């Protein structure tokens, strides 16, 4: 199969941007654990999460090759639609001011407060609980990254570029987090979620259609057209749902 | 066990946040699948149902979420929303 830059670009970009969001969320919790209990439980928990992720990928990866292509396309397409449209809906509602923006600084404060409260109740096994929090964050956010990488690349020979995009995002966030020792609150998370939601929804429609036997006009180019449509509808939804000025002012 | 339950709940939460949205998406996919089965000669019909169904579901869900926080269930606002779309 010939894989051109046209194929690699969208898959790599979607994997990079989505992983950036997930990595920032995981970093916030790992940093909170490190702040309360030090780097040892935070690092051990994160490492254990990464090891389990690697085992899951190594175990499930080869199984994907045995699934018939149209079934794989249909299953991944449906999951992508559920995942992508969930992100897009939330990003629209946040952009319109219907629900509050996700705040990494506040998430950090809440996680830190919870760990301190646990410290008062379970002093003896606090390191274990702290490591568990770090482990859970890395595992769950990592699973999202793995899902996105598989979803945008499976069956098209794009696993390597999509993985490279995801890995670059994770390393970038980990590197910055290690240097600044603060949650990355300035990352425009909602804009990223909006863009990724648009891309994943477009991929989701394309793959689900292919799984149902639809021969899309323009083949892969249809993904770009779908993304433009989702972007336009998402933008219109933000404009329509935005609070009127009278509702915002006291 | 609690930990496993929490992980499972969070895994489901990756795909289902607003239950209504998830159900509506699944309904659109089922409609598209029925169309692809009943009229296989026109596969683009299934594609159109899928694409425009998903876009419609997104608009309707955002509109409902916005309206639900207004007084009287946002009836007046709903009218303005649909008028804006149409």
Tab-separated table of C-alpha atoms in Angstrom:
chain	number	residue	atom	x	y	z
A	1	UNK	CA	0.000	0.000	0.000
A	2	UNK	CA	1.315	3.426	-0.946
A	3	UNK	CA	1.110	5.864	1.911
A	4	UNK	CA	1.429	9.505	0.886
A	5	UNK	CA	1.863	12.678	2.913
A	6	UNK	CA	-1.801	13.331	2.230
A	7	UNK	CA	-2.673	10.214	4.242
A	8	UNK	CA	-0.010	10.677	6.900
A	9	UNK	CA	-0.772	14.357	7.642
A	10	UNK	CA	-4.335	14.114	9.032
A	11	UNK	CA	-3.652	10.894	10.991
A	12	UNK	CA	-0.438	12.256	12.522
A	13	UNK	CA	-1.996	15.643	13.335
A	14	UNK	CA	-5.100	14.078	14.931
A	15	UNK	CA	-2.938	11.719	17.015
A	16	UNK	CA	-0.584	14.568	18.048
A	17	UNK	CA	-3.312	17.032	19.069
A	18	UNK	CA	-5.469	14.465	20.870
A	19	UNK	CA	-2.451	13.077	22.714
A	20	UNK	CA	-1.444	16.601	23.712
A	21	UNK	CA	-4.788	17.042	25.499
A	22	UNK	CA	-4.602	13.629	27.194
A	23	UNK	CA	-0.967	14.047	28.215
A	24	UNK	CA	-1.702	17.446	29.796
A	25	UNK	CA	-4.529	15.885	31.847
A	26	UNK	CA	-2.331	12.981	32.996
A	27	UNK	CA	0.532	15.334	33.832
A	28	UNK	CA	-1.729	17.431	36.082
A	29	UNK	CA	-2.517	14.427	38.288
A	30	UNK	CA	1.063	13.086	38.313
A	31	UNK	CA	2.278	16.566	39.337
A	32	UNK	CA	-0.366	16.758	42.086
A	33	UNK	CA	0.817	13.393	43.443
A	34	UNK	CA	4.456	14.532	43.243
A	35	UNK	CA	3.636	17.775	45.063
A	36	UNK	CA	1.903	16.018	47.953
A	37	UNK	CA	3.989	12.821	48.298
A	38	UNK	CA	7.138	13.395	46.251
A	39	UNK	CA	8.369	12.072	42.925
A	40	UNK	CA	8.905	8.472	44.046
A	41	UNK	CA	5.241	7.336	44.295
A	42	UNK	CA	4.257	9.641	41.398
A	43	UNK	CA	7.005	8.253	39.155
A	44	UNK	CA	6.458	4.617	40.177
A	45	UNK	CA	2.694	4.895	39.592
A	46	UNK	CA	3.223	6.545	36.194
A	47	UNK	CA	5.829	3.927	35.227
A	48	UNK	CA	3.520	1.068	36.239
A	49	UNK	CA	0.744	2.651	34.143
A	50	UNK	CA	3.060	2.894	31.124
A	51	UNK	CA	4.181	-0.740	31.531
A	52	UNK	CA	0.568	-1.977	31.695
A	53	UNK	CA	-0.268	0.123	28.627
A	54	UNK	CA	2.652	-1.427	26.735
A	55	UNK	CA	1.441	-4.917	27.718
A	56	UNK	CA	-2.114	-4.131	26.560
A	57	UNK	CA	-0.848	-2.794	23.216
A	58	UNK	CA	1.513	-5.764	22.712
A	59	UNK	CA	-1.272	-8.236	23.546
A	60	UNK	CA	-4.098	-6.631	21.548
A	61	UNK	CA	-2.121	-5.204	18.631
A	62	UNK	CA	-1.585	-8.486	16.724
A	63	UNK	CA	-5.270	-9.429	17.235
A	64	UNK	CA	-6.350	-6.425	15.148
A	65	UNK	CA	-4.757	-7.962	12.036
A	66	UNK	CA	-7.056	-10.995	12.376
A	67	UNK	CA	-10.289	-8.968	12.380
A	68	UNK	CA	-11.900	-8.650	8.889
A	69	UNK	CA	-11.214	-5.136	7.566
A	70	UNK	CA	-14.834	-4.007	7.115
A	71	UNK	CA	-15.738	-5.148	10.660
A	72	UNK	CA	-12.706	-3.317	12.038
A	73	UNK	CA	-13.677	-0.186	10.074
A	74	UNK	CA	-17.261	-0.366	11.337
A	75	UNK	CA	-16.328	-0.955	14.998
A	76	UNK	CA	-13.647	1.735	15.035
A	77	UNK	CA	-15.869	4.119	13.060
A	78	UNK	CA	-18.688	3.788	15.601
A	79	UNK	CA	-16.310	4.255	18.545
A	80	UNK	CA	-14.733	7.256	16.794
A	81	UNK	CA	-18.140	8.847	16.253
A	82	UNK	CA	-19.055	8.346	19.925
A	83	UNK	CA	-15.661	9.625	21.097
A	84	UNK	CA	-15.242	12.484	18.604
A	85	UNK	CA	-18.774	13.854	18.816
A	86	UNK	CA	-18.591	13.704	22.629
A	87	UNK	CA	-15.490	15.923	22.508
A	88	UNK	CA	-17.010	18.209	19.890
A	89	UNK	CA	-20.274	18.663	21.828
A	90	UNK	CA	-18.392	19.505	25.005
A	91	UNK	CA	-16.066	21.920	23.179
A	92	UNK	CA	-19.078	23.659	21.574
A	93	UNK	CA	-20.882	24.011	24.913
A	94	UNK	CA	-17.697	25.320	26.544
A	95	UNK	CA	-16.996	27.781	23.723
A	96	UNK	CA	-20.583	29.028	23.967
A	97	UNK	CA	-20.261	29.494	27.733
A	98	UNK	CA	-22.988	26.942	28.529
A	99	UNK	CA	-20.597	24.857	30.659
A	100	UNK	CA	-17.396	26.147	32.288
A	101	UNK	CA	-14.011	25.699	30.603
A	102	UNK	CA	-11.785	22.876	31.882
A	103	UNK	CA	-9.222	24.446	34.176
A	104	UNK	CA	-5.959	22.498	34.697
A	105	UNK	CA	-4.982	24.721	37.637
A	106	UNK	CA	-8.275	23.909	39.355
A	107	UNK	CA	-7.969	20.183	38.530
A	108	UNK	CA	-4.485	20.304	40.107
A	109	UNK	CA	-5.850	22.045	43.220
A	110	UNK	CA	-8.703	19.531	43.596
A	111	UNK	CA	-6.399	16.514	43.169
A	112	UNK	CA	-3.890	17.969	45.642
A	113	UNK	CA	-6.647	18.680	48.200
A	114	UNK	CA	-8.027	15.130	47.835
A	115	UNK	CA	-4.584	13.609	48.383
A	116	UNK	CA	-4.011	15.821	51.445
A	117	UNK	CA	-7.377	14.750	52.839
A	118	UNK	CA	-6.446	11.107	52.272
A	119	UNK	CA	-3.162	11.833	54.046
A	120	UNK	CA	-5.094	12.735	57.191
A	121	UNK	CA	-7.195	9.557	57.042
A	122	UNK	CA	-4.755	6.924	55.806
A	123	UNK	CA	-1.273	8.109	56.711
A	124	UNK	CA	0.148	4.582	56.735
A	125	UNK	CA	-0.737	3.655	53.193
A	126	UNK	CA	-0.627	7.087	51.614
A	127	UNK	CA	2.310	6.363	49.304
A	128	UNK	CA	0.388	3.411	47.927
A	129	UNK	CA	-2.741	5.561	47.361
A	130	UNK	CA	-0.676	8.325	45.757
A	131	UNK	CA	1.033	5.894	43.402
A	132	UNK	CA	-2.381	4.423	42.550
A	133	UNK	CA	-3.730	7.877	41.602
A	134	UNK	CA	-0.727	8.439	39.335
A	135	UNK	CA	-1.055	4.923	37.868
A	136	UNK	CA	-4.784	5.365	37.140
A	137	UNK	CA	-4.273	8.744	35.463
A	138	UNK	CA	-1.505	7.492	33.161
A	139	UNK	CA	-3.390	4.273	32.358
A	140	UNK	CA	-6.737	5.913	31.530
A	141	UNK	CA	-5.352	8.865	29.586
A	142	UNK	CA	-2.896	6.485	27.908
A	143	UNK	CA	-5.742	4.178	26.860
A	144	UNK	CA	-7.400	7.150	25.172
A	145	UNK	CA	-4.154	7.880	23.325
A	146	UNK	CA	-3.833	4.217	22.269
A	147	UNK	CA	-7.447	4.166	21.074
A	148	UNK	CA	-6.987	7.336	19.025
A	149	UNK	CA	-3.746	6.065	17.459
A	150	UNK	CA	-5.356	2.747	16.511
A	151	UNK	CA	-8.537	4.443	15.311
A	152	UNK	CA	-6.884	6.899	12.934
A	153	UNK	CA	-4.362	4.417	11.605
A	154	UNK	CA	-5.743	0.861	11.662
A	155	UNK	CA	-5.925	-0.958	8.357
A	156	UNK	CA	-4.170	1.823	6.436
A	157	UNK	CA	-0.522	1.273	7.320
A	158	UNK	CA	-0.408	4.517	9.298
A	159	UNK	CA	0.366	3.037	12.708
A	160	UNK	CA	3.961	4.301	12.711
A	161	UNK	CA	3.257	7.973	11.814
A	162	UNK	CA	0.217	8.120	14.125
A	163	UNK	CA	2.248	6.588	16.970
A	164	UNK	CA	5.072	9.055	16.249
A	165	UNK	CA	2.608	11.949	16.500
A	166	UNK	CA	1.231	10.654	19.811
A	167	UNK	CA	4.688	9.935	21.214
A	168	UNK	CA	5.927	13.405	20.222
A	169	UNK	CA	2.990	15.005	22.070
A	170	UNK	CA	3.539	12.883	25.205
A	171	UNK	CA	7.285	13.569	25.260
A	172	UNK	CA	6.705	17.290	24.688
A	173	UNK	CA	4.226	17.547	27.569
A	174	UNK	CA	6.341	15.357	29.879
A	175	UNK	CA	9.444	17.409	29.044
A	176	UNK	CA	7.753	20.768	29.676
A	177	UNK	CA	6.079	19.437	32.832
A	178	UNK	CA	9.400	18.133	34.147
A	179	UNK	CA	11.016	21.552	33.581
A	180	UNK	CA	8.250	23.865	34.838
A	181	UNK	CA	6.837	21.582	37.585
A	182	UNK	CA	3.420	23.173	37.106
A	183	UNK	CA	0.218	22.058	35.389
A	184	UNK	CA	0.133	23.314	31.796
A	185	UNK	CA	-2.843	25.615	32.309
A	186	UNK	CA	-2.090	27.781	29.272
A	187	UNK	CA	-2.602	25.037	26.714
A	188	UNK	CA	-5.754	26.067	24.784
A	189	UNK	CA	-7.416	22.805	25.671
A	190	UNK	CA	-10.892	23.671	24.451
A	191	UNK	CA	-9.661	24.773	21.028
A	192	UNK	CA	-7.631	21.561	20.750
A	193	UNK	CA	-10.664	19.497	21.777
A	194	UNK	CA	-12.786	21.315	19.193
A	195	UNK	CA	-10.274	20.631	16.401
A	196	UNK	CA	-9.707	17.010	17.445
A	197	UNK	CA	-13.472	16.475	17.874
A	198	UNK	CA	-13.994	17.722	14.306
A	199	UNK	CA	-11.232	15.460	12.926
A	200	UNK	CA	-12.302	12.343	14.841
A	201	UNK	CA	-15.973	12.847	13.905
A	202	UNK	CA	-14.954	13.184	10.242
A	203	UNK	CA	-12.829	10.010	10.475
A	204	UNK	CA	-15.745	8.316	12.291
A	205	UNK	CA	-18.291	9.070	9.540
A	206	UNK	CA	-15.797	7.946	6.871
A	207	UNK	CA	-14.900	4.650	8.565
A	208	UNK	CA	-18.464	3.782	9.610
A	209	UNK	CA	-19.600	4.423	6.035
A	210	UNK	CA	-16.786	2.271	4.622
A	211	UNK	CA	-17.749	-0.472	7.081
A	212	UNK	CA	-21.339	-0.285	5.792
A	213	UNK	CA	-20.140	-0.565	2.184
A	214	UNK	CA	-20.413	3.110	1.194
A	215	UNK	CA	-18.012	4.109	-1.591
A	216	UNK	CA	-17.460	7.765	-0.700
A	217	UNK	CA	-17.039	10.145	-3.670
A	218	UNK	CA	-13.427	11.318	-3.835
A	219	UNK	CA	-12.294	8.392	-1.622
A	220	UNK	CA	-10.016	9.688	1.170
A	221	UNK	CA	-10.619	13.312	0.129
A	222	UNK	CA	-14.108	12.884	1.555
A	223	UNK	CA	-12.567	13.064	5.061
A	224	UNK	CA	-11.483	16.666	4.379
A	225	UNK	CA	-14.995	17.564	3.181
A	226	UNK	CA	-16.553	15.921	6.269
A	227	UNK	CA	-14.140	17.793	8.542
A	228	UNK	CA	-15.083	21.084	6.851
A	229	UNK	CA	-18.784	20.292	7.353
A	230	UNK	CA	-18.324	19.392	11.041
A	231	UNK	CA	-16.238	22.542	11.516
A	232	UNK	CA	-18.919	24.723	9.905
A	233	UNK	CA	-21.753	23.115	11.878
A	234	UNK	CA	-19.716	23.262	15.103
A	235	UNK	CA	-18.968	26.963	14.546
A	236	UNK	CA	-22.632	27.668	13.789
A	237	UNK	CA	-23.698	25.757	16.914
A	238	UNK	CA	-21.325	27.854	19.065
A	239	UNK	CA	-22.759	31.066	17.600
A	240	UNK	CA	-26.359	29.923	18.096
A	241	UNK	CA	-25.829	28.555	21.609
A	242	UNK	CA	-23.783	31.513	22.872
A	243	UNK	CA	-25.426	33.299	25.789
A	244	UNK	CA	-27.031	36.614	24.852
A	245	UNK	CA	-25.185	39.533	26.429
A	246	UNK	CA	-28.153	40.242	28.733
A	247	UNK	CA	-27.838	36.749	30.265
A	248	UNK	CA	-24.127	37.094	30.978
A	249	UNK	CA	-24.209	40.532	32.574
A	250	UNK	CA	-25.485	40.769	36.162
B	1	UNK	CA	-12.597	-4.253	43.077
B	2	UNK	CA	-13.480	-0.572	43.557
B	3	UNK	CA	-10.472	0.342	41.443
B	4	UNK	CA	-11.569	-2.048	38.658
B	5	UNK	CA	-15.090	-0.618	38.787
B	6	UNK	CA	-13.735	2.921	38.571
B	7	UNK	CA	-11.507	2.031	35.617
B	8	UNK	CA	-14.443	0.335	33.847
B	9	UNK	CA	-16.714	3.346	34.469
B	10	UNK	CA	-14.035	5.687	33.141
B	11	UNK	CA	-13.547	3.482	30.064
B	12	UNK	CA	-17.269	3.666	29.295
B	13	UNK	CA	-17.067	7.401	29.979
B	14	UNK	CA	-14.546	7.743	27.129
B	15	UNK	CA	-17.366	7.094	24.677
B	16	UNK	CA	-20.526	7.950	26.580
B	17	UNK	CA	-20.735	11.268	28.378
B	18	UNK	CA	-24.223	12.438	27.513
B	19	UNK	CA	-26.370	9.289	27.239
B	20	UNK	CA	-28.850	10.945	24.883
B	21	UNK	CA	-26.115	11.901	22.397
B	22	UNK	CA	-24.715	8.348	22.380
B	23	UNK	CA	-28.186	6.868	21.811
B	24	UNK	CA	-28.926	9.316	19.007
B	25	UNK	CA	-25.628	8.510	17.272
B	26	UNK	CA	-26.339	4.777	17.538
B	27	UNK	CA	-29.859	5.362	16.131
B	28	UNK	CA	-28.385	7.215	13.128
B	29	UNK	CA	-25.897	4.369	12.525
B	30	UNK	CA	-28.703	1.774	12.740
B	31	UNK	CA	-30.772	3.782	10.224
B	32	UNK	CA	-27.781	3.985	7.882
B	33	UNK	CA	-27.184	0.225	8.257
B	34	UNK	CA	-30.859	-0.494	7.471
B	35	UNK	CA	-30.618	1.720	4.400
B	36	UNK	CA	-27.421	-0.022	3.258
B	37	UNK	CA	-29.137	-3.411	3.661
B	38	UNK	CA	-32.464	-2.519	2.033
B	39	UNK	CA	-31.113	-0.460	-0.868
B	40	UNK	CA	-27.593	-1.781	-1.515
B	41	UNK	CA	-27.695	-0.370	-5.061
B	42	UNK	CA	-27.634	3.175	-3.650
B	43	UNK	CA	-24.963	2.971	-0.939
B	44	UNK	CA	-24.618	6.754	-0.914
B	45	UNK	CA	-28.079	6.961	0.674
B	46	UNK	CA	-26.647	5.239	3.751
B	47	UNK	CA	-23.684	7.621	3.617
B	48	UNK	CA	-25.975	10.652	3.451
B	49	UNK	CA	-28.074	9.393	6.381
B	50	UNK	CA	-24.896	8.848	8.379
B	51	UNK	CA	-23.294	12.220	7.625
B	52	UNK	CA	-26.333	14.478	7.852
B	53	UNK	CA	-27.820	12.426	10.681
B	54	UNK	CA	-24.704	12.940	12.794
B	55	UNK	CA	-24.592	16.668	12.007
B	56	UNK	CA	-28.303	16.985	12.871
B	57	UNK	CA	-27.891	15.031	16.094
B	58	UNK	CA	-25.009	17.294	17.133
B	59	UNK	CA	-27.010	20.478	16.479
B	60	UNK	CA	-30.118	19.151	18.216
B	61	UNK	CA	-28.157	17.941	21.248
B	62	UNK	CA	-26.304	21.234	21.690
B	63	UNK	CA	-29.606	23.100	21.323
B	64	UNK	CA	-31.293	20.914	23.955
B	65	UNK	CA	-28.358	21.256	26.367
B	66	UNK	CA	-28.497	25.024	25.980
B	67	UNK	CA	-32.287	25.181	26.340
B	68	UNK	CA	-32.444	22.904	29.387
B	69	UNK	CA	-30.755	25.497	31.567
B	70	UNK	CA	-33.237	28.267	30.677
B	71	UNK	CA	-36.554	29.025	32.416
B	72	UNK	CA	-39.615	27.059	31.156
B	73	UNK	CA	-37.274	24.510	29.509
B	74	UNK	CA	-36.183	27.220	27.088
B	75	UNK	CA	-39.256	26.895	24.866
B	76	UNK	CA	-38.880	30.381	23.385
B	77	UNK	CA	-35.178	29.877	22.972
B	78	UNK	CA	-35.743	26.521	21.207
B	79	UNK	CA	-37.930	28.290	18.617
B	80	UNK	CA	-35.193	30.860	18.027
B	81	UNK	CA	-32.576	28.061	17.772
B	82	UNK	CA	-34.466	26.125	15.096
B	83	UNK	CA	-35.345	29.361	13.271
B	84	UNK	CA	-31.631	30.199	13.265
B	85	UNK	CA	-30.766	26.825	11.753
B	86	UNK	CA	-33.547	26.840	9.161
